[in-house]
PDB file of C-alpha atoms in Angstrom:
ATOM      1  CA  UNK A   1     135.554 184.728 -48.456  1.00  0.00           C
ATOM      2  CA  UNK A   2     132.056 185.141 -48.065  1.00  0.00           C
ATOM      3  CA  UNK A   3     130.230 188.375 -48.826  1.00  0.00           C
ATOM      4  CA  UNK A   4     126.857 189.891 -48.337  1.00  0.00           C
ATOM      5  CA  UNK A   5     125.303 192.547 -50.351  1.00  0.00           C
ATOM      6  CA  UNK A   6     122.188 194.641 -49.550  1.00  0.00           C
ATOM      7  CA  UNK A   7     120.836 197.461 -51.473  1.00  0.00           C
ATOM      8  CA  UNK A   8     119.978 200.365 -51.742  1.00  0.00           C
ATOM      9  CA  UNK A   9     121.611 202.124 -49.089  1.00  0.00           C
ATOM     10  CA  UNK A  10     119.082 204.748 -48.618  1.00  0.00           C
ATOM     11  CA  UNK A  11     115.431 204.819 -49.681  1.00  0.00           C
ATOM     12  CA  UNK A  12     112.580 207.467 -49.350  1.00  0.00           C
ATOM     13  CA  UNK A  13     109.467 206.365 -50.102  1.00  0.00           C
ATOM     14  CA  UNK A  14     105.944 207.560 -49.961  1.00  0.00           C
ATOM     15  CA  UNK A  15     103.076 205.712 -47.618  1.00  0.00           C
ATOM     16  CA  UNK A  16     101.215 203.439 -49.380  1.00  0.00           C
ATOM     17  CA  UNK A  17     103.902 202.705 -51.999  1.00  0.00           C
ATOM     18  CA  UNK A  18     105.486 198.948 -52.172  1.00  0.00           C
ATOM     19  CA  UNK A  19     108.893 198.033 -51.125  1.00  0.00           C
ATOM     20  CA  UNK A  20     111.444 195.562 -52.308  1.00  0.00           C
ATOM     21  CA  UNK A  21     114.703 195.417 -50.571  1.00  0.00           C
ATOM     22  CA  UNK A  22     117.156 192.638 -51.748  1.00  0.00           C
ATOM     23  CA  UNK A  23     120.161 191.247 -50.029  1.00  0.00           C
ATOM     24  CA  UNK A  24     122.572 188.537 -51.765  1.00  0.00           C
ATOM     25  CA  UNK A  25     125.436 186.382 -50.020  1.00  0.00           C
ATOM     26  CA  UNK A  26     128.321 185.057 -51.768  1.00  0.00           C
ATOM     27  CA  UNK A  27     131.144 182.701 -50.902  1.00  0.00           C
ATOM     28  CA  UNK A  28     129.046 180.161 -48.739  1.00  0.00           C
ATOM     29  CA  UNK A  29     126.001 177.928 -49.495  1.00  0.00           C
ATOM     30  CA  UNK A  30     122.927 177.175 -47.700  1.00  0.00           C
ATOM     31  CA  UNK A  31     123.316 180.170 -45.307  1.00  0.00           C
ATOM     32  CA  UNK A  32     120.409 181.024 -42.436  1.00  0.00           C
ATOM     33  CA  UNK A  33     119.320 184.622 -43.446  1.00  0.00           C
ATOM     34  CA  UNK A  34     117.901 187.338 -41.410  1.00  0.00           C
ATOM     35  CA  UNK A  35     116.153 190.436 -41.781  1.00  0.00           C
ATOM     36  CA  UNK A  36     116.330 192.708 -38.659  1.00  0.00           C
ATOM     37  CA  UNK A  37     114.926 196.337 -38.164  1.00  0.00           C
ATOM     38  CA  UNK A  38     116.150 199.274 -36.079  1.00  0.00           C
ATOM     39  CA  UNK A  39     114.201 202.074 -35.309  1.00  0.00           C
ATOM     40  CA  UNK A  40     116.151 205.148 -34.374  1.00  0.00           C
ATOM     41  CA  UNK A  41     117.817 204.859 -31.130  1.00  0.00           C
ATOM     42  CA  UNK A  42     116.659 201.123 -30.609  1.00  0.00           C
ATOM     43  CA  UNK A  43     117.929 197.961 -30.799  1.00  0.00           C
ATOM     44  CA  UNK A  44     117.681 195.793 -33.411  1.00  0.00           C
ATOM     45  CA  UNK A  45     114.253 193.689 -34.017  1.00  0.00           C
ATOM     46  CA  UNK A  46     114.251 190.371 -35.911  1.00  0.00           C
ATOM     47  CA  UNK A  47     111.739 190.362 -38.198  1.00  0.00           C
ATOM     48  CA  UNK A  48     112.168 187.110 -40.494  1.00  0.00           C
ATOM     49  CA  UNK A  49     114.658 184.358 -40.784  1.00  0.00           C
ATOM     50  CA  UNK A  50     115.360 181.570 -43.370  1.00  0.00           C
ATOM     51  CA  UNK A  51     116.762 178.249 -43.166  1.00  0.00           C
ATOM     52  CA  UNK A  52     116.593 177.423 -46.905  1.00  0.00           C
ATOM     53  CA  UNK A  53     114.935 178.154 -50.175  1.00  0.00           C
ATOM     54  CA  UNK A  54     111.274 178.999 -49.612  1.00  0.00           C
ATOM     55  CA  UNK A  55     111.639 178.769 -45.971  1.00  0.00           C
ATOM     56  CA  UNK A  56     110.375 181.698 -44.070  1.00  0.00           C
ATOM     57  CA  UNK A  57     109.683 182.120 -40.451  1.00  0.00           C
ATOM     58  CA  UNK A  58     108.057 185.378 -39.240  1.00  0.00           C
ATOM     59  CA  UNK A  59     108.966 186.853 -35.514  1.00  0.00           C
ATOM     60  CA  UNK A  60     106.487 189.417 -35.344  1.00  0.00           C
ATOM     61  CA  UNK A  61     103.096 190.330 -37.324  1.00  0.00           C
ATOM     62  CA  UNK A  62     103.676 193.228 -39.457  1.00  0.00           C
ATOM     63  CA  UNK A  63     103.092 194.740 -43.046  1.00  0.00           C
ATOM     64  CA  UNK A  64     106.081 193.291 -44.385  1.00  0.00           C
ATOM     65  CA  UNK A  65     106.808 189.807 -46.029  1.00  0.00           C
ATOM     66  CA  UNK A  66     110.007 188.051 -46.698  1.00  0.00           C
ATOM     67  CA  UNK A  67     110.936 185.652 -49.598  1.00  0.00           C
ATOM     68  CA  UNK A  68     113.928 183.658 -50.488  1.00  0.00           C
ATOM     69  CA  UNK A  69     113.545 182.540 -54.251  1.00  0.00           C
ATOM     70  CA  UNK A  70     117.201 181.553 -54.404  1.00  0.00           C
ATOM     71  CA  UNK A  71     119.816 179.809 -51.826  1.00  0.00           C
ATOM     72  CA  UNK A  72     121.630 182.994 -51.126  1.00  0.00           C
ATOM     73  CA  UNK A  73     118.716 185.495 -51.812  1.00  0.00           C
ATOM     74  CA  UNK A  74     116.642 187.042 -49.463  1.00  0.00           C
ATOM     75  CA  UNK A  75     114.334 189.528 -50.231  1.00  0.00           C
ATOM     76  CA  UNK A  76     112.075 191.843 -48.129  1.00  0.00           C
ATOM     77  CA  UNK A  77     108.829 193.080 -49.432  1.00  0.00           C
ATOM     78  CA  UNK A  78     105.771 195.087 -48.647  1.00  0.00           C
ATOM     79  CA  UNK A  79     102.695 195.853 -50.953  1.00  0.00           C
ATOM     80  CA  UNK A  80     101.860 199.075 -49.172  1.00  0.00           C
ATOM     81  CA  UNK A  81     104.191 200.768 -46.931  1.00  0.00           C
ATOM     82  CA  UNK A  82     103.191 202.564 -43.666  1.00  0.00           C
ATOM     83  CA  UNK A  83     105.037 205.338 -41.581  1.00  0.00           C
ATOM     84  CA  UNK A  84     105.890 203.110 -38.882  1.00  0.00           C
ATOM     85  CA  UNK A  85     107.623 201.333 -41.463  1.00  0.00           C
ATOM     86  CA  UNK A  86     110.563 203.871 -41.567  1.00  0.00           C
ATOM     87  CA  UNK A  87     114.041 202.199 -40.023  1.00  0.00           C
ATOM     88  CA  UNK A  88     116.852 200.652 -40.849  1.00  0.00           C
ATOM     89  CA  UNK A  89     116.607 197.550 -42.164  1.00  0.00           C
ATOM     90  CA  UNK A  90     119.610 195.129 -42.255  1.00  0.00           C
ATOM     91  CA  UNK A  91     120.317 191.749 -43.784  1.00  0.00           C
ATOM     92  CA  UNK A  92     122.451 189.093 -42.262  1.00  0.00           C
ATOM     93  CA  UNK A  93     123.581 185.636 -42.656  1.00  0.00           C
ATOM     94  CA  UNK A  94     125.089 182.635 -40.533  1.00  0.00           C
ATOM     95  CA  UNK A  95     126.242 179.336 -40.991  1.00  0.00           C
ATOM     96  CA  UNK A  96     125.542 176.863 -38.235  1.00  0.00           C
ATOM     97  CA  UNK A  97     127.877 174.807 -36.301  1.00  0.00           C
ATOM     98  CA  UNK A  98     130.527 175.053 -33.496  1.00  0.00           C
ATOM     99  CA  UNK A  99     132.284 177.974 -35.111  1.00  0.00           C
ATOM    100  CA  UNK A 100     129.586 179.531 -37.321  1.00  0.00           C
ATOM    101  CA  UNK A 101     127.344 180.792 -34.718  1.00  0.00           C
ATOM    102  CA  UNK A 102     127.924 184.815 -35.757  1.00  0.00           C
ATOM    103  CA  UNK A 103     126.024 186.706 -37.840  1.00  0.00           C
ATOM    104  CA  UNK A 104     127.597 188.341 -40.891  1.00  0.00           C
ATOM    105  CA  UNK A 105     125.427 191.898 -41.454  1.00  0.00           C
ATOM    106  CA  UNK A 106     125.022 193.968 -44.903  1.00  0.00           C
ATOM    107  CA  UNK A 107     125.633 197.544 -44.750  1.00  0.00           C
ATOM    108  CA  UNK A 108     121.841 198.144 -44.311  1.00  0.00           C
ATOM    109  CA  UNK A 109     119.019 200.177 -45.771  1.00  0.00           C
ATOM    110  CA  UNK A 110     117.897 203.635 -44.300  1.00  0.00           C
ATOM    111  CA  UNK A 111     114.025 203.811 -45.050  1.00  0.00           C
ATOM    112  CA  UNK A 112     112.102 206.839 -44.848  1.00  0.00           C
ATOM    113  CA  UNK A 113     108.628 206.476 -45.379  1.00  0.00           C
ATOM    114  CA  UNK A 114     107.013 210.305 -45.884  1.00  0.00           C
TER     115      UNK A 114
ATOM    116  CA  UNK B   1     111.462 188.286 -24.230  1.00  0.00           C
ATOM    117  CA  UNK B   2     114.660 186.797 -24.521  1.00  0.00           C
ATOM    118  CA  UNK B   3     116.275 190.149 -25.517  1.00  0.00           C
ATOM    119  CA  UNK B   4     119.520 191.649 -23.603  1.00  0.00           C
ATOM    120  CA  UNK B   5     119.680 194.965 -22.081  1.00  0.00           C
ATOM    121  CA  UNK B   6     122.896 197.007 -22.084  1.00  0.00           C
ATOM    122  CA  UNK B   7     123.778 199.246 -19.756  1.00  0.00           C
ATOM    123  CA  UNK B   8     124.832 202.138 -19.545  1.00  0.00           C
ATOM    124  CA  UNK B   9     123.030 203.618 -22.562  1.00  0.00           C
ATOM    125  CA  UNK B  10     125.496 206.084 -23.305  1.00  0.00           C
ATOM    126  CA  UNK B  11     128.885 206.528 -22.353  1.00  0.00           C
ATOM    127  CA  UNK B  12     131.735 209.202 -22.952  1.00  0.00           C
ATOM    128  CA  UNK B  13     135.378 208.796 -21.896  1.00  0.00           C
ATOM    129  CA  UNK B  14     138.719 209.849 -22.811  1.00  0.00           C
ATOM    130  CA  UNK B  15     141.450 208.257 -24.625  1.00  0.00           C
ATOM    131  CA  UNK B  16     143.430 205.929 -22.834  1.00  0.00           C
ATOM    132  CA  UNK B  17     140.736 204.954 -20.265  1.00  0.00           C
ATOM    133  CA  UNK B  18     138.912 201.730 -20.014  1.00  0.00           C
ATOM    134  CA  UNK B  19     135.204 201.238 -21.209  1.00  0.00           C
ATOM    135  CA  UNK B  20     132.987 198.685 -19.618  1.00  0.00           C
ATOM    136  CA  UNK B  21     129.642 197.949 -20.904  1.00  0.00           C
ATOM    137  CA  UNK B  22     127.224 195.720 -19.070  1.00  0.00           C
ATOM    138  CA  UNK B  23     124.501 193.278 -20.641  1.00  0.00           C
ATOM    139  CA  UNK B  24     121.597 191.301 -18.840  1.00  0.00           C
ATOM    140  CA  UNK B  25     119.421 188.826 -20.269  1.00  0.00           C
ATOM    141  CA  UNK B  26     116.386 186.783 -19.076  1.00  0.00           C
ATOM    142  CA  UNK B  27     116.463 183.179 -20.181  1.00  0.00           C
ATOM    143  CA  UNK B  28     119.285 180.388 -20.288  1.00  0.00           C
ATOM    144  CA  UNK B  29     121.503 180.878 -23.341  1.00  0.00           C
ATOM    145  CA  UNK B  30     123.771 178.897 -25.391  1.00  0.00           C
ATOM    146  CA  UNK B  31     125.986 181.582 -26.198  1.00  0.00           C
ATOM    147  CA  UNK B  32     126.458 185.648 -25.545  1.00  0.00           C
ATOM    148  CA  UNK B  33     127.885 187.887 -28.619  1.00  0.00           C
ATOM    149  CA  UNK B  34     129.322 191.156 -28.568  1.00  0.00           C
ATOM    150  CA  UNK B  35     129.019 193.480 -31.810  1.00  0.00           C
ATOM    151  CA  UNK B  36     129.931 196.829 -32.840  1.00  0.00           C
ATOM    152  CA  UNK B  37     128.138 199.154 -34.945  1.00  0.00           C
ATOM    153  CA  UNK B  38     129.368 202.239 -36.342  1.00  0.00           C
ATOM    154  CA  UNK B  39     126.962 205.127 -36.826  1.00  0.00           C
ATOM    155  CA  UNK B  40     124.730 204.289 -40.337  1.00  0.00           C
ATOM    156  CA  UNK B  41     126.589 200.814 -40.607  1.00  0.00           C
ATOM    157  CA  UNK B  42     125.555 197.357 -40.005  1.00  0.00           C
ATOM    158  CA  UNK B  43     127.187 195.980 -37.258  1.00  0.00           C
ATOM    159  CA  UNK B  44     130.198 193.626 -36.974  1.00  0.00           C
ATOM    160  CA  UNK B  45     131.068 190.859 -34.869  1.00  0.00           C
ATOM    161  CA  UNK B  46     133.266 191.359 -31.882  1.00  0.00           C
ATOM    162  CA  UNK B  47     133.298 188.092 -29.421  1.00  0.00           C
ATOM    163  CA  UNK B  48     131.528 185.059 -28.926  1.00  0.00           C
ATOM    164  CA  UNK B  49     131.395 183.629 -25.147  1.00  0.00           C
ATOM    165  CA  UNK B  50     129.774 180.337 -24.377  1.00  0.00           C
ATOM    166  CA  UNK B  51     127.531 179.259 -21.702  1.00  0.00           C
ATOM    167  CA  UNK B  52     130.345 177.378 -19.722  1.00  0.00           C
ATOM    168  CA  UNK B  53     133.175 180.239 -20.562  1.00  0.00           C
ATOM    169  CA  UNK B  54     133.431 182.698 -17.620  1.00  0.00           C
ATOM    170  CA  UNK B  55     135.797 184.985 -19.157  1.00  0.00           C
ATOM    171  CA  UNK B  56     137.080 185.462 -22.929  1.00  0.00           C
ATOM    172  CA  UNK B  57     139.862 187.759 -24.308  1.00  0.00           C
ATOM    173  CA  UNK B  58     140.357 189.216 -27.818  1.00  0.00           C
ATOM    174  CA  UNK B  59     143.141 191.879 -28.257  1.00  0.00           C
ATOM    175  CA  UNK B  60     142.060 194.893 -26.139  1.00  0.00           C
ATOM    176  CA  UNK B  61     138.555 193.106 -25.580  1.00  0.00           C
ATOM    177  CA  UNK B  62     137.739 191.403 -22.438  1.00  0.00           C
ATOM    178  CA  UNK B  63     134.435 189.778 -21.940  1.00  0.00           C
ATOM    179  CA  UNK B  64     132.900 188.016 -18.610  1.00  0.00           C
ATOM    180  CA  UNK B  65     129.591 186.040 -18.298  1.00  0.00           C
ATOM    181  CA  UNK B  66     127.865 185.228 -15.476  1.00  0.00           C
ATOM    182  CA  UNK B  67     124.940 182.475 -16.120  1.00  0.00           C
ATOM    183  CA  UNK B  68     123.784 182.156 -12.142  1.00  0.00           C
ATOM    184  CA  UNK B  69     123.055 186.273 -12.720  1.00  0.00           C
ATOM    185  CA  UNK B  70     122.348 186.235 -16.271  1.00  0.00           C
ATOM    186  CA  UNK B  71     124.893 189.053 -17.134  1.00  0.00           C
ATOM    187  CA  UNK B  72     127.663 189.904 -18.682  1.00  0.00           C
ATOM    188  CA  UNK B  73     130.259 192.485 -19.216  1.00  0.00           C
ATOM    189  CA  UNK B  74     132.534 194.136 -22.244  1.00  0.00           C
ATOM    190  CA  UNK B  75     135.850 195.803 -21.151  1.00  0.00           C
ATOM    191  CA  UNK B  76     137.963 197.661 -23.750  1.00  0.00           C
ATOM    192  CA  UNK B  77     141.117 198.700 -22.507  1.00  0.00           C
ATOM    193  CA  UNK B  78     143.134 201.635 -23.651  1.00  0.00           C
ATOM    194  CA  UNK B  79     140.333 203.183 -25.586  1.00  0.00           C
ATOM    195  CA  UNK B  80     140.969 205.020 -28.742  1.00  0.00           C
ATOM    196  CA  UNK B  81     138.948 207.551 -30.747  1.00  0.00           C
ATOM    197  CA  UNK B  82     138.193 204.898 -33.271  1.00  0.00           C
ATOM    198  CA  UNK B  83     136.139 202.768 -30.539  1.00  0.00           C
ATOM    199  CA  UNK B  84     133.559 205.302 -31.021  1.00  0.00           C
ATOM    200  CA  UNK B  85     130.414 203.106 -31.798  1.00  0.00           C
ATOM    201  CA  UNK B  86     127.402 201.601 -30.410  1.00  0.00           C
ATOM    202  CA  UNK B  87     127.821 197.997 -28.788  1.00  0.00           C
ATOM    203  CA  UNK B  88     125.333 195.456 -28.553  1.00  0.00           C
ATOM    204  CA  UNK B  89     125.055 192.301 -26.797  1.00  0.00           C
ATOM    205  CA  UNK B  90     123.124 189.577 -28.334  1.00  0.00           C
ATOM    206  CA  UNK B  91     121.953 186.282 -27.177  1.00  0.00           C
ATOM    207  CA  UNK B  92     120.950 183.029 -28.362  1.00  0.00           C
ATOM    208  CA  UNK B  93     117.610 180.924 -27.740  1.00  0.00           C
ATOM    209  CA  UNK B  94     118.814 177.524 -25.799  1.00  0.00           C
ATOM    210  CA  UNK B  95     117.757 174.566 -27.549  1.00  0.00           C
ATOM    211  CA  UNK B  96     117.035 176.690 -30.716  1.00  0.00           C
ATOM    212  CA  UNK B  97     119.068 175.144 -33.639  1.00  0.00           C
ATOM    213  CA  UNK B  98     118.007 177.984 -35.913  1.00  0.00           C
ATOM    214  CA  UNK B  99     120.663 180.748 -34.592  1.00  0.00           C
ATOM    215  CA  UNK B 100     118.292 183.253 -34.092  1.00  0.00           C
ATOM    216  CA  UNK B 101     120.022 185.854 -32.034  1.00  0.00           C
ATOM    217  CA  UNK B 102     118.167 188.699 -29.934  1.00  0.00           C
ATOM    218  CA  UNK B 103     119.712 192.219 -29.497  1.00  0.00           C
ATOM    219  CA  UNK B 104     119.425 194.879 -27.035  1.00  0.00           C
ATOM    220  CA  UNK B 105     119.373 198.541 -27.430  1.00  0.00           C
ATOM    221  CA  UNK B 106     123.021 199.051 -27.271  1.00  0.00           C
ATOM    222  CA  UNK B 107     125.436 201.139 -25.860  1.00  0.00           C
ATOM    223  CA  UNK B 108     126.555 204.451 -27.388  1.00  0.00           C
ATOM    224  CA  UNK B 109     130.163 204.682 -26.717  1.00  0.00           C
ATOM    225  CA  UNK B 110     132.241 208.238 -27.385  1.00  0.00           C
ATOM    226  CA  UNK B 111     135.748 208.226 -26.510  1.00  0.00           C
ATOM    227  CA  UNK B 112     137.247 211.611 -26.905  1.00  0.00           C
ATOM    228  CA  UNK B 113     141.008 212.266 -28.475  1.00  0.00           C
TER     229      UNK B 113
END
């Protein structure tokens, strides 16, 4: 069966420090991969999505970047964190087909930038 | 934007009562999905309804879709304390082949024992 791993679960970082969040998927190949951010009391904002290795699309301009070095690995990065980068970050994957349109989410990373 | 919006923002009921949440969206869709999120956790898919469907059931869940009004509702019957969570609707982007979903802000459901 397919599983998605996301780590770390919580992270406290000072302003100006770098960031690297990692997400890996097991049990499937060539998944679509997504990074979402959820601010406190808000909905989910789609940050990045990827349909294949090295293929990254950004939904909104921001201080973050994403990379997909391997088929089932998706990394969210920042060179210098801002206070506004605080939030709950969720990685998700999907297949694409008549029955594969739903998203499977990781357990999330709570990022606090201080 | 394509983002769905749930209504109400918060709902508080007693166990055994039914809970109804609504979702409105702005543009044409291929399907609409409902997700559940327990506090501090990832989202879990509940049910998907396609644009050519009007109603769908899954256990205690009933979803309706009215594409003419661009709205959907999620009904949870005979609610339980364990149903306490945030519920989100998500819409796709008609014509898109990439499976991007756009989420609303959610309805926080509290079920009191």
